[in-house]
XYZ file of C-alpha atoms in Angstrom:
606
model
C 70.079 7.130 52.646
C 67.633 8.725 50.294
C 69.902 9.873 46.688
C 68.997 13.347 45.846
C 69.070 14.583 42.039
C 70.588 17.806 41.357
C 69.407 19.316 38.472
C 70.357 22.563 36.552
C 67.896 24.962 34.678
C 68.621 27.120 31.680
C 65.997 29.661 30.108
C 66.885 31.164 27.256
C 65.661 34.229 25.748
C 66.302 34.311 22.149
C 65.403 36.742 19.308
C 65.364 33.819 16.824
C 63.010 31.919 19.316
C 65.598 29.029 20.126
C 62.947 26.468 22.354
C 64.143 26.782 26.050
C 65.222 23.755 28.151
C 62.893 22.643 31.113
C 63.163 20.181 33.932
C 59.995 18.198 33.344
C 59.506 18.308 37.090
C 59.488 21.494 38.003
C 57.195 24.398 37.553
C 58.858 27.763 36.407
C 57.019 30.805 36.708
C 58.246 34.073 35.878
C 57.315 37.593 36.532
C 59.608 40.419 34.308
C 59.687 44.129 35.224
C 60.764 46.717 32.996
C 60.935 50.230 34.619
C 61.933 52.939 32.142
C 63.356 56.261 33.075
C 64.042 58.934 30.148
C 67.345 60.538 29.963
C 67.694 63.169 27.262
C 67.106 61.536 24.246
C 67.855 58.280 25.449
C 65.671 55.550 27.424
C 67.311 53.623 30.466
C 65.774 50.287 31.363
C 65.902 48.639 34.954
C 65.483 45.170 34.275
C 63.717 42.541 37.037
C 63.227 38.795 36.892
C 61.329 37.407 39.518
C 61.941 33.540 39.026
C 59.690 31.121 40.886
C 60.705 27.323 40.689
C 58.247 25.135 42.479
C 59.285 21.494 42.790
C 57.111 18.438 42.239
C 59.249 15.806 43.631
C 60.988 14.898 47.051
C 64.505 13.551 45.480
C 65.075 16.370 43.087
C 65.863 20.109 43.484
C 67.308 22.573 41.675
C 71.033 24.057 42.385
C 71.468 26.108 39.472
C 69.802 28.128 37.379
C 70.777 29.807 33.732
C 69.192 32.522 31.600
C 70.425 33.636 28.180
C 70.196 36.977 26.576
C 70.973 37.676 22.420
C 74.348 39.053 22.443
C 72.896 42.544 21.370
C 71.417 43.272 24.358
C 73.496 45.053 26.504
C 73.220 44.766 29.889
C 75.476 45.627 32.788
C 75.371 46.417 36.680
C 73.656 43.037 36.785
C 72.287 42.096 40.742
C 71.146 38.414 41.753
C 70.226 37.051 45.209
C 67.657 34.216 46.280
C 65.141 34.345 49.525
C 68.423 34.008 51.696
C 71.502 35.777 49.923
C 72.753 37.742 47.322
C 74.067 35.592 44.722
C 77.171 35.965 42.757
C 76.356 35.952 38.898
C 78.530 34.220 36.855
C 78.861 35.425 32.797
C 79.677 33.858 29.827
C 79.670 34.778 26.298
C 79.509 33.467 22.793
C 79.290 34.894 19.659
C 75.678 35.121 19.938
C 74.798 34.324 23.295
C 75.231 36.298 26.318
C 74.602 33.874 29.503
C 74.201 34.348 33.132
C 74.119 31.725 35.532
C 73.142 31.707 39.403
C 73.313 29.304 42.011
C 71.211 29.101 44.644
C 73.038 29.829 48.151
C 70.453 27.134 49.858
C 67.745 25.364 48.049
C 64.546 24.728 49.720
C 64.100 20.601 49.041
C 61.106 18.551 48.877
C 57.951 18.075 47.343
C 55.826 21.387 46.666
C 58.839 23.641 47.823
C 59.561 26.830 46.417
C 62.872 28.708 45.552
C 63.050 32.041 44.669
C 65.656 33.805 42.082
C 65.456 37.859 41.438
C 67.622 39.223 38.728
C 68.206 42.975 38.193
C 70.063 44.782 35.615
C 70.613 47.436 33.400
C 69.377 47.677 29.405
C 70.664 50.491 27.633
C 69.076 49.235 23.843
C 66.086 47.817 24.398
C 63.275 50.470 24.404
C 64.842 52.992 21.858
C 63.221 56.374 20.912
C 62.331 56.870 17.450
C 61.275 60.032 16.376
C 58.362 61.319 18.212
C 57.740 57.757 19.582
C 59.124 54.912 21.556
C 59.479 51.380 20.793
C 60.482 48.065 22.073
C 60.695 44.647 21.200
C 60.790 42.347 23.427
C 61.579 38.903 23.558
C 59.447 36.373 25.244
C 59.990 32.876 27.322
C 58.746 30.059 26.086
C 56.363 28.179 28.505
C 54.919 25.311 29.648
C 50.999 25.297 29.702
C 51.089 25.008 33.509
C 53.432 27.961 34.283
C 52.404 31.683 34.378
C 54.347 33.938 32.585
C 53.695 37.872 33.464
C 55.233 41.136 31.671
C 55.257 44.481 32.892
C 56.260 47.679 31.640
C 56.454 51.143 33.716
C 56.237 54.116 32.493
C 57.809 57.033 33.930
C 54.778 59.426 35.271
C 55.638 61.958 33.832
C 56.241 60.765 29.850
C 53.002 61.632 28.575
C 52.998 58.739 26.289
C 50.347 56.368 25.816
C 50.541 52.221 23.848
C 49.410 53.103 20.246
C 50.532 49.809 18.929
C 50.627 46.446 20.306
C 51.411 42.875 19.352
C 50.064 41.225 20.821
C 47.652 43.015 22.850
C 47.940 44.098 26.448
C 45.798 42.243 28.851
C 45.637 45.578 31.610
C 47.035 49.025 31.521
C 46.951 50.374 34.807
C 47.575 53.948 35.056
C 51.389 54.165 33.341
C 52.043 50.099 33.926
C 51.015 47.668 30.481
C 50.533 44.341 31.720
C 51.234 41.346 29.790
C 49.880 38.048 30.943
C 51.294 34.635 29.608
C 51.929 36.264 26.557
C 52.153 33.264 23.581
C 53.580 35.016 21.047
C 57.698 35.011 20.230
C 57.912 38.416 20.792
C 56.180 41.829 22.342
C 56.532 44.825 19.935
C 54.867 47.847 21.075
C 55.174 51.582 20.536
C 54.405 54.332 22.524
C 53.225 57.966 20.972
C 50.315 57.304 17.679
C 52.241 59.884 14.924
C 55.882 59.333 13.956
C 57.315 62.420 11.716
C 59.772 61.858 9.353
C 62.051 64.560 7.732
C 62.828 62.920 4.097
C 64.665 64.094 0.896
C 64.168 61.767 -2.206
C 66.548 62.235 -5.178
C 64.999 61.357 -8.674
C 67.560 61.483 -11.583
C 65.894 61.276 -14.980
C 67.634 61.318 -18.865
C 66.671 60.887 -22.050
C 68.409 58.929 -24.234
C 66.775 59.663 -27.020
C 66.825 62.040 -30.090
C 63.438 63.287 -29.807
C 61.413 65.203 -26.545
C 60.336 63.201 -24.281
C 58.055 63.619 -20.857
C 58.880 61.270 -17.801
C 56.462 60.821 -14.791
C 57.880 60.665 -11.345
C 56.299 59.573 -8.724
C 56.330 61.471 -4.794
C 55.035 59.938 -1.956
C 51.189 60.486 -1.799
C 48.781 60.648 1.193
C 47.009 57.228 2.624
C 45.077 56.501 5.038
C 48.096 56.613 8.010
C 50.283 58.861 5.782
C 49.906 62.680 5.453
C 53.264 64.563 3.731
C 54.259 67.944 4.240
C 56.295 69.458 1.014
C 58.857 71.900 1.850
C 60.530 72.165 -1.412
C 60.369 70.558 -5.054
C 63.372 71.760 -7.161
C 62.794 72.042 -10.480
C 59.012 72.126 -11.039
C 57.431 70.277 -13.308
C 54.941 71.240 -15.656
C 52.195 69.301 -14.312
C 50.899 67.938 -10.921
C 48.661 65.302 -10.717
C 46.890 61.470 -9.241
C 46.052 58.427 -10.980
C 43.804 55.990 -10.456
C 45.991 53.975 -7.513
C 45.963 57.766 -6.002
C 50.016 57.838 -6.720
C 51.327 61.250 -6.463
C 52.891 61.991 -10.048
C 54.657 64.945 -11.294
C 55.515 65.438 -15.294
C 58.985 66.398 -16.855
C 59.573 67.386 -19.798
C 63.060 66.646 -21.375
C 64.858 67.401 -24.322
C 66.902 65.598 -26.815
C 70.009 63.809 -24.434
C 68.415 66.224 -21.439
C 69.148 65.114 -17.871
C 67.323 66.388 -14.651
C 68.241 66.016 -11.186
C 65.206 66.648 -9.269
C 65.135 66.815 -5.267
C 61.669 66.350 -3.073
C 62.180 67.839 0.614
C 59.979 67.285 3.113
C 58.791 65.210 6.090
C 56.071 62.295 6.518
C 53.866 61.771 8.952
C 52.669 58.363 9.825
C 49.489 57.492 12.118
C 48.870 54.512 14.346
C 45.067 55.267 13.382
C 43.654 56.053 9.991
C 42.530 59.387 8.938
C 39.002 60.094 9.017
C 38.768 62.971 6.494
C 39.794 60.982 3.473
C 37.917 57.780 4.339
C 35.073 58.885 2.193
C 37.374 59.387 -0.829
C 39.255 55.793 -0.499
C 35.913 54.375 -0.184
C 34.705 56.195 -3.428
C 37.744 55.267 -5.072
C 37.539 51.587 -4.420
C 34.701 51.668 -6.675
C 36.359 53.102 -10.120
C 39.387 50.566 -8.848
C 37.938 47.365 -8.389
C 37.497 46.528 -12.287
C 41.206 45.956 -12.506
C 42.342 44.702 -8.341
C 41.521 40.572 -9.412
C 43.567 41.126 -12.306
C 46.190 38.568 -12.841
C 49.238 39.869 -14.163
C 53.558 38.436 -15.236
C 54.026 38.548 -11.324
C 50.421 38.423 -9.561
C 50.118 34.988 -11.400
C 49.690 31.147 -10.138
C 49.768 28.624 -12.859
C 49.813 25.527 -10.853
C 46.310 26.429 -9.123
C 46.313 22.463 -7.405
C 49.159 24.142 -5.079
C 46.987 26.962 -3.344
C 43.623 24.639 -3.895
C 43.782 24.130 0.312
C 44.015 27.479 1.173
C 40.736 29.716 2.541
C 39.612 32.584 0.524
C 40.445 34.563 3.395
C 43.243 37.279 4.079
C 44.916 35.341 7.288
C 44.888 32.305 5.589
C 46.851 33.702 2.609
C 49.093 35.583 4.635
C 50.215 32.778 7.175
C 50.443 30.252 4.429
C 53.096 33.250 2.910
C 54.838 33.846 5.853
C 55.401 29.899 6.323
C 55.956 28.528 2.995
C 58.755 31.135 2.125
C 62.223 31.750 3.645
C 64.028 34.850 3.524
C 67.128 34.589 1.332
C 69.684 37.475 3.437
C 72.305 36.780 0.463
C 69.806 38.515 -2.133
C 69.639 41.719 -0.378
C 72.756 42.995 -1.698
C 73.422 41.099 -5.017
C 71.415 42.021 -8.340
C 68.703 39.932 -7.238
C 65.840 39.615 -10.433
C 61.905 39.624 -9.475
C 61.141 36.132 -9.196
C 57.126 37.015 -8.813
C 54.544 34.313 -7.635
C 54.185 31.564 -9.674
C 59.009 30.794 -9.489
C 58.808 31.695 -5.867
C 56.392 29.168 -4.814
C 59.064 26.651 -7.173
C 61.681 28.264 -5.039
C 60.170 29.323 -2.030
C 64.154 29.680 -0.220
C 64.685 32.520 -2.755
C 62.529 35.125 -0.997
C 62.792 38.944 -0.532
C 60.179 41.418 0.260
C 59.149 41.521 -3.451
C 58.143 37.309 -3.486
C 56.361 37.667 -0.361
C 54.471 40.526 -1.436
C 53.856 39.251 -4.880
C 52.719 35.962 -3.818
C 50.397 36.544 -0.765
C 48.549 39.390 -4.054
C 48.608 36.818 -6.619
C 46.708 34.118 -3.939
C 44.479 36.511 -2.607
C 43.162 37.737 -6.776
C 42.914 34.165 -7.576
C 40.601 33.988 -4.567
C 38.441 36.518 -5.419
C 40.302 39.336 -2.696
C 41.044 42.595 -3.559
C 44.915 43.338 -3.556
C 47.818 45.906 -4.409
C 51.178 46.564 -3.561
C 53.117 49.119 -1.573
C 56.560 50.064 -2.548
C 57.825 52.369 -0.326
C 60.604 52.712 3.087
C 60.942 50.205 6.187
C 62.296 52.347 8.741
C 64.305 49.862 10.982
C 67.162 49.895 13.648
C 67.956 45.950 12.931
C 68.137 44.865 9.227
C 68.509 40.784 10.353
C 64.527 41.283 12.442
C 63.177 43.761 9.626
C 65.042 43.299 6.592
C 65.145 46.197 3.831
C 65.431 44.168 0.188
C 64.843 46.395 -2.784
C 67.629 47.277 -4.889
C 68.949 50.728 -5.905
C 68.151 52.154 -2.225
C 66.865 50.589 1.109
C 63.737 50.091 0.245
C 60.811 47.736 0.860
C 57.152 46.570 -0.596
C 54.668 44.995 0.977
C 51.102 44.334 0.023
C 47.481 45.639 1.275
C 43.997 43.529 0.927
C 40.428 45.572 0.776
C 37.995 44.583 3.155
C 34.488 44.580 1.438
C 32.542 44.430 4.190
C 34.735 47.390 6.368
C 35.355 49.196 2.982
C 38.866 49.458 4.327
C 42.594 48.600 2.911
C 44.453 47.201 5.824
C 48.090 46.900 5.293
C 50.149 43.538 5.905
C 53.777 42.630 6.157
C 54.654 38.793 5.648
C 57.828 39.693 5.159
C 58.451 41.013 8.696
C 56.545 38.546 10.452
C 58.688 35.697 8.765
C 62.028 36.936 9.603
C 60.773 38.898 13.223
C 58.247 36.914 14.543
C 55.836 40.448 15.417
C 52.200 39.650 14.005
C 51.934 42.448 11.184
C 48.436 41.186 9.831
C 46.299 41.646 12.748
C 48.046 45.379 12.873
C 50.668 47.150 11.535
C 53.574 49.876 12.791
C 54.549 53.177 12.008
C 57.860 52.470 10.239
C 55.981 51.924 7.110
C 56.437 54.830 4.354
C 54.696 54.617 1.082
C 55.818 56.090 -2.187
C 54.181 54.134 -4.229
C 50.748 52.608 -4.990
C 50.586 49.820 -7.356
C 47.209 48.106 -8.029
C 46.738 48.486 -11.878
C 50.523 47.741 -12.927
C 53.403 45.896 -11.020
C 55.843 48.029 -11.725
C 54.158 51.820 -12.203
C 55.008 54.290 -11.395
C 58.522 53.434 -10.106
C 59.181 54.539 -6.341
C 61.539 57.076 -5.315
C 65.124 55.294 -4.648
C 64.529 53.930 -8.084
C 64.792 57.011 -10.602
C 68.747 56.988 -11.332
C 71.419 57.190 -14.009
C 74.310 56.263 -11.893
C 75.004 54.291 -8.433
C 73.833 56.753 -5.748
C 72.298 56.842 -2.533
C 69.090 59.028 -3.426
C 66.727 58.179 0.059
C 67.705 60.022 3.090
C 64.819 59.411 6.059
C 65.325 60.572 8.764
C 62.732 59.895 12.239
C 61.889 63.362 14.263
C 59.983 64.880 16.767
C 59.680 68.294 15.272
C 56.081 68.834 13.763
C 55.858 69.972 10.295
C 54.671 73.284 9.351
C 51.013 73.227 7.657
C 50.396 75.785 5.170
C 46.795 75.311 3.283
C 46.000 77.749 0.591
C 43.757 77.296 -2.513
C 44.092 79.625 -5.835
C 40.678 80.429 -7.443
C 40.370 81.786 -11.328
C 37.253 82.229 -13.296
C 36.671 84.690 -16.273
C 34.073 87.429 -16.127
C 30.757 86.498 -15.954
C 27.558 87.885 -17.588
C 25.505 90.747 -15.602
C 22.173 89.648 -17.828
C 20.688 86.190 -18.691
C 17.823 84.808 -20.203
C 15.410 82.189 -19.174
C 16.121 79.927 -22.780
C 20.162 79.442 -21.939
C 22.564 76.984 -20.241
C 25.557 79.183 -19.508
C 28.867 77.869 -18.036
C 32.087 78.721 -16.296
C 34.705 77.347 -15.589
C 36.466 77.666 -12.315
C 39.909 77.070 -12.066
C 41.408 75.537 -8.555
C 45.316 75.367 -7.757
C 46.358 73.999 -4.247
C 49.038 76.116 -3.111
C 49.805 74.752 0.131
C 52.181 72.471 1.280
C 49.456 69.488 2.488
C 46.476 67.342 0.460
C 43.377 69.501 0.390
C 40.736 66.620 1.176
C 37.731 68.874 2.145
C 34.032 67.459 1.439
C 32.333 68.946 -1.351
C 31.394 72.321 -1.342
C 27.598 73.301 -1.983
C 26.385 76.335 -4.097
C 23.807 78.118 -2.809
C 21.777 79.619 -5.538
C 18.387 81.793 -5.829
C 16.086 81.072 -8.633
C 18.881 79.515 -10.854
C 19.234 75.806 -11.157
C 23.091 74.606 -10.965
C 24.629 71.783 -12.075
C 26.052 70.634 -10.207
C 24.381 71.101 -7.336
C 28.123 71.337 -4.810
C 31.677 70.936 -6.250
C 34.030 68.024 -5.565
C 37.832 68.650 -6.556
C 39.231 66.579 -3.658
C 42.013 65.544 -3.455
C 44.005 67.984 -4.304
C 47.506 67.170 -3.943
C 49.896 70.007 -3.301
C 50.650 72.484 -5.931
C 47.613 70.433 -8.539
C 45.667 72.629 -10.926
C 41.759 71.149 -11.333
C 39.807 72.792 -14.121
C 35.752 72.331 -13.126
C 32.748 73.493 -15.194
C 29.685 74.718 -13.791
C 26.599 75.646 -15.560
C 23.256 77.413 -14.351
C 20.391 78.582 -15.816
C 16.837 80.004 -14.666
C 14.355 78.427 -13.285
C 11.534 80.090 -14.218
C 10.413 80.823 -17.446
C 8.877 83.882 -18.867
C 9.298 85.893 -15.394
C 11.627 88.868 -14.964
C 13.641 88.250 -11.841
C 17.280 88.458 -10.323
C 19.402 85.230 -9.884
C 22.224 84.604 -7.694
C 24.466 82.440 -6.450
C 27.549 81.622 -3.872
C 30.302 79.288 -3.552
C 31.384 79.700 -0.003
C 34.833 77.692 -0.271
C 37.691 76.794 2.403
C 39.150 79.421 3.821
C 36.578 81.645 3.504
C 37.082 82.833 0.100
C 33.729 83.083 -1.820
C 32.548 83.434 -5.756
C 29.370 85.306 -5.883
C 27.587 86.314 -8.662
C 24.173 88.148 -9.382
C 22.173 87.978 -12.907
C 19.190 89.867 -14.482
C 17.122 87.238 -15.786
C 15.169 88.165 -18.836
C 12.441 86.068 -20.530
C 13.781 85.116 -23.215
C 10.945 86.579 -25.745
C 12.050 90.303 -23.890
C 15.203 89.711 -25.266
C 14.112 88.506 -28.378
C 11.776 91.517 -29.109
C 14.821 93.573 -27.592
C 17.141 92.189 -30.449
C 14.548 92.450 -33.013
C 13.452 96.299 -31.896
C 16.785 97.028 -31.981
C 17.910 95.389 -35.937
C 14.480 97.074 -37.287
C 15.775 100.439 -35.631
C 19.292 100.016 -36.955
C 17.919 98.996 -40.408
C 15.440 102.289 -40.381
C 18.991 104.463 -39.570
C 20.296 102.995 -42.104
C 17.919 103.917 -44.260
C 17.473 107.043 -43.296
C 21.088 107.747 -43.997
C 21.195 106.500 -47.558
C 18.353 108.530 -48.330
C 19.547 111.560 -46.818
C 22.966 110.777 -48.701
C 21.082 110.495 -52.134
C 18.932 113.469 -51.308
C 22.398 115.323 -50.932
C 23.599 114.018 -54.353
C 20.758 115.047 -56.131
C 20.850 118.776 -54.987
């Protein structure tokens, strides 16, 4: 009598990526369904497996077969059957492990047969909605190179959302489906909607300890390329608004002897999936004054051991995977008064990793290989702190680094960090759960980032995600002293023309031109962007005629945003006129005077 081999299967679908066991001589394929269905503010998930086992040998066949599921998922009203009955599920659990097994009610046996296993169940947690978009992760099946492996997501028809973000990318979208085919990758992050709005409040407390004034500098979060802020409120005011060179968004404070301020920034942030094609011009201009000082090597953007990175490319994916592998993140620092280890002791201790090493490291390779590099300091917005950890002290905060693309004249953000403790690819693209409040490309550590300004143990971050829009409000201030009614042809003249943004937003208009009649200006159009809200810019402009020794009328017009307009209109005078003028008019007050001390003598000697 022939013996028959009963063999069990388990696939297991792990956030941490555990490898999945397979019976060398079958052929698993596997089709997964996700059909979502809004409720309120929450997202429902149907859940369906489609398991195909196909066996390759005549004295083996399968009996039972086992999937796992991380212990945060929650499923429930779970359904099983096979081609010929439903199946009775059985469930197990572990601390981490959530496991459902099936047996089948009557295997198909034999060479090339086929059994058939379909799963359904409920997911309350997977897809979540964040904000004004939705999100899922997604853990993925390991495979086998000859076994197919398909995802599919449904959207309900009447969501109105549309895949901003994927990682990796979809192979079809078919009407409101995404299809995913033998996906490689540990996991499938995606998000639905391409702007996330967040409603914020940052908390800076500044003293001075000493016995003299003093000014402090604090820094609010600026505009990027994805990042556009909306100000709703800065109590007190400082005396001065202004950028720097890393375009940091700085405010000035000046405080007394022993003077403490509390100050409060309200407002929301508002994040894009693609960047922003008004201010593109201006980061690409900016680059330019920048670059003297991005290769710079600095106490933590610093290898001294160069034989250690000699192997790796001068390229940005090379640097960042070689990060993301070499280091491990260190969970136990994320609470404890962890110290700055910077490049050169991580890569001695690469098991003592936070955000700050990984950021610090992939900028110091990347200057030492002749790539442009800076760091971000800002917020991680994340619902699981073991997948996307949050590591700077004071508040939850988190850095990661950016690399300029010479030949795109772009800064794409990265986020070794995440990829090493996640598995989601954040080099190829990025999220939008990334806030910045900080630029640093001259200095490590300047300006400091919001979360960090304190004088006691608080919690001085509150970000919250939203759906509500901001409110817009875009006004410029304009103020300019008199100006002349009469000019010569001989004369520069100049005024200056004082700009305040008023508005709530980043004025990033493109330069305004001056239209002009027979008067040449300099310059020729005005550039005062950016202009970050509530910033006072002081510009001079000069004119004078442009032909000489000709009587004529000059004008000209600024026509700036909003419609509000500086015009002026001159008499131009050669400049001999005048001169004769002036002259005519000294010999004619010289001759009155004359005439008056002779008329007073004439007096005197009646």
């Amino acid at each position: 009598m022939k013996k028959v081999l009963i063999v069990l299967i388990l696939s297991t679908f792990y956030l941490l990526f555990a490898t999945i066991s397979y019976a060398q001589d079958f052929r698993n394929d596997y089709q997964v369904e996700y059909f979502l269905n809004q409720n309120q503010n929450k997202l429902n998930t149907k859940v369906k497996f489609t398991v195909t086992i196909t066996n390759f040998r005549t004295d083996v066949y399968v009996k039972q077969f086992s999937i796992g599921f991380p212990k945060s998922f929650t499923i429930r009203d779970i359904k099983a059957s096979d081609d010929n009955a439903i199946l009775i599920p059985q469930i197990s659990s572990t601390d981490s492990l959530t496991k459902i097994s099936l047996e089948f009610s009557n295997p198909n046996i034999g060479r090339n047969s086929v059994n058939n296993l379909y799963l359904e169940f409920f997911q309350d947690n997977l897809f979540t909605v964040n904000g004004n978009v939705w999100e899922v992760i997604i853990p993925t099946v390991e495979r086998k190179k000859d076994s197919n492996y398909k995802i599919l997501v449904h959207l309900p028809s009447d969501s109105g959302k549309k895949i901003s973000i994927s990682k990796p990318k979809p192979d079809n979208i078919l009407g409101d489906t995404i299809v995913w085919n033998n996906p490689t990758a540990k996991t499938i992050y995606a998000v639905f909607g391409d702007t996330q709005f967040y409603k914020t409040e940052l908390t800076y407390r500044i003293k001075n300890d000493k016995f003299i004034p003093v000014y402090t500098d604090v820094a609010f979060p600026p505009d990027t390329l994805y990042q556009k802020i909306y100000i709703d409120n800065i109590n007190p005011q400082p005396s001065k608004y202004f950028s720097d060179e890393d375009g940091n968004y700085l405010a000035r404070y000046y405080l007394n002897l022993r003077e403490a301020k509390t100050i409060v920034f309200k407002g929301s942030i508002a994040v894009f999936s693609k960047l922003r094609e008004e201010i593109l011009t201006h980061v690409r201009n900016s680059f330019a004054e920048q670059e003297n000082y991005l290769l710079a090597k600095t106490n933590y953007w610093n290898i001294s051991d160069k034989d250690s990175i000699a192997s790796i490319a001068a390229k940005p994916e090379d640097i960042y995977y070689f990060v993301t592998n070499r280091l491990k993140y260190d969970y136990n620092k994320i609470n404890s008064d962890n110290k700055r280890l910077g490049a050169d002791k991580v890569l001695k201790n690469p098991d003592s990793a936070v955000c700050m090493e990984f950021t610090d490291l992939f900028i110091a390779i990347a200057r030492e290989k002749g790539i442009y590099s800076r760091e971000i300091e800002g917020y991680g917005f994340s619902q699981d702190p073991t997948l996307r950890p949050l590591s700077l002290l004071s508040d939850i905060l988190h850095s990661w680094p950016e690399y300029y693309d010479v030949q795109a004249k772009l800064w794409f953000p990265v986020d070794p960090t995440w990829e090493n403790t996640s598995g989601i690819d954040y080099f190829s693209s990025f999220d939008l759960n990334h806030i910045t409040f900080a630029i640093h490309g001259k200095d490590p550590e300047y300006p400091l980032p919001a979360g960090t300004y304190k004088t006691s143990d608080t919690r001085d971050v509150s970000i919250l995600a939203t759906d509500k829009i901001p409110d817009e409000q875009q006004n410029l201030l304009f103020e300019y002293p008199p100006l002349p009614t009469r000019i010569n042809d001989a004369r520069e003249y100049q005024v200056k023309i004082s700009i305040t943004n008023s508005g709530n937003t980043y004025f990033w208009a493109d330069n305004v031109p001056i239209q002009s009649t027979n008067l040449e200006m300099i310059p020729s159009n005005l550039n005062f962007a950016p202009l970050a809200p509530y910033e006072k810019k002081v510009l001079t402009l000069s004119f004078k005629a442009k032909e000489k020794n000709k009587k004529s009328v000059g004008e000209f017009k600024i026509t700036f945003p909003q419609n509000k307009v500086l015009q002026a209109r001159f008499n131009i005078i050669p400049y001999y006129y005048e001169l004769a003028l002036k002259i005519s008019l000294g010999i004619l007050v010289i001759l009155s005077i004359a005439t008056i001390i002779i008329l007073i003598r004439k007096r005197h000697v009646k």
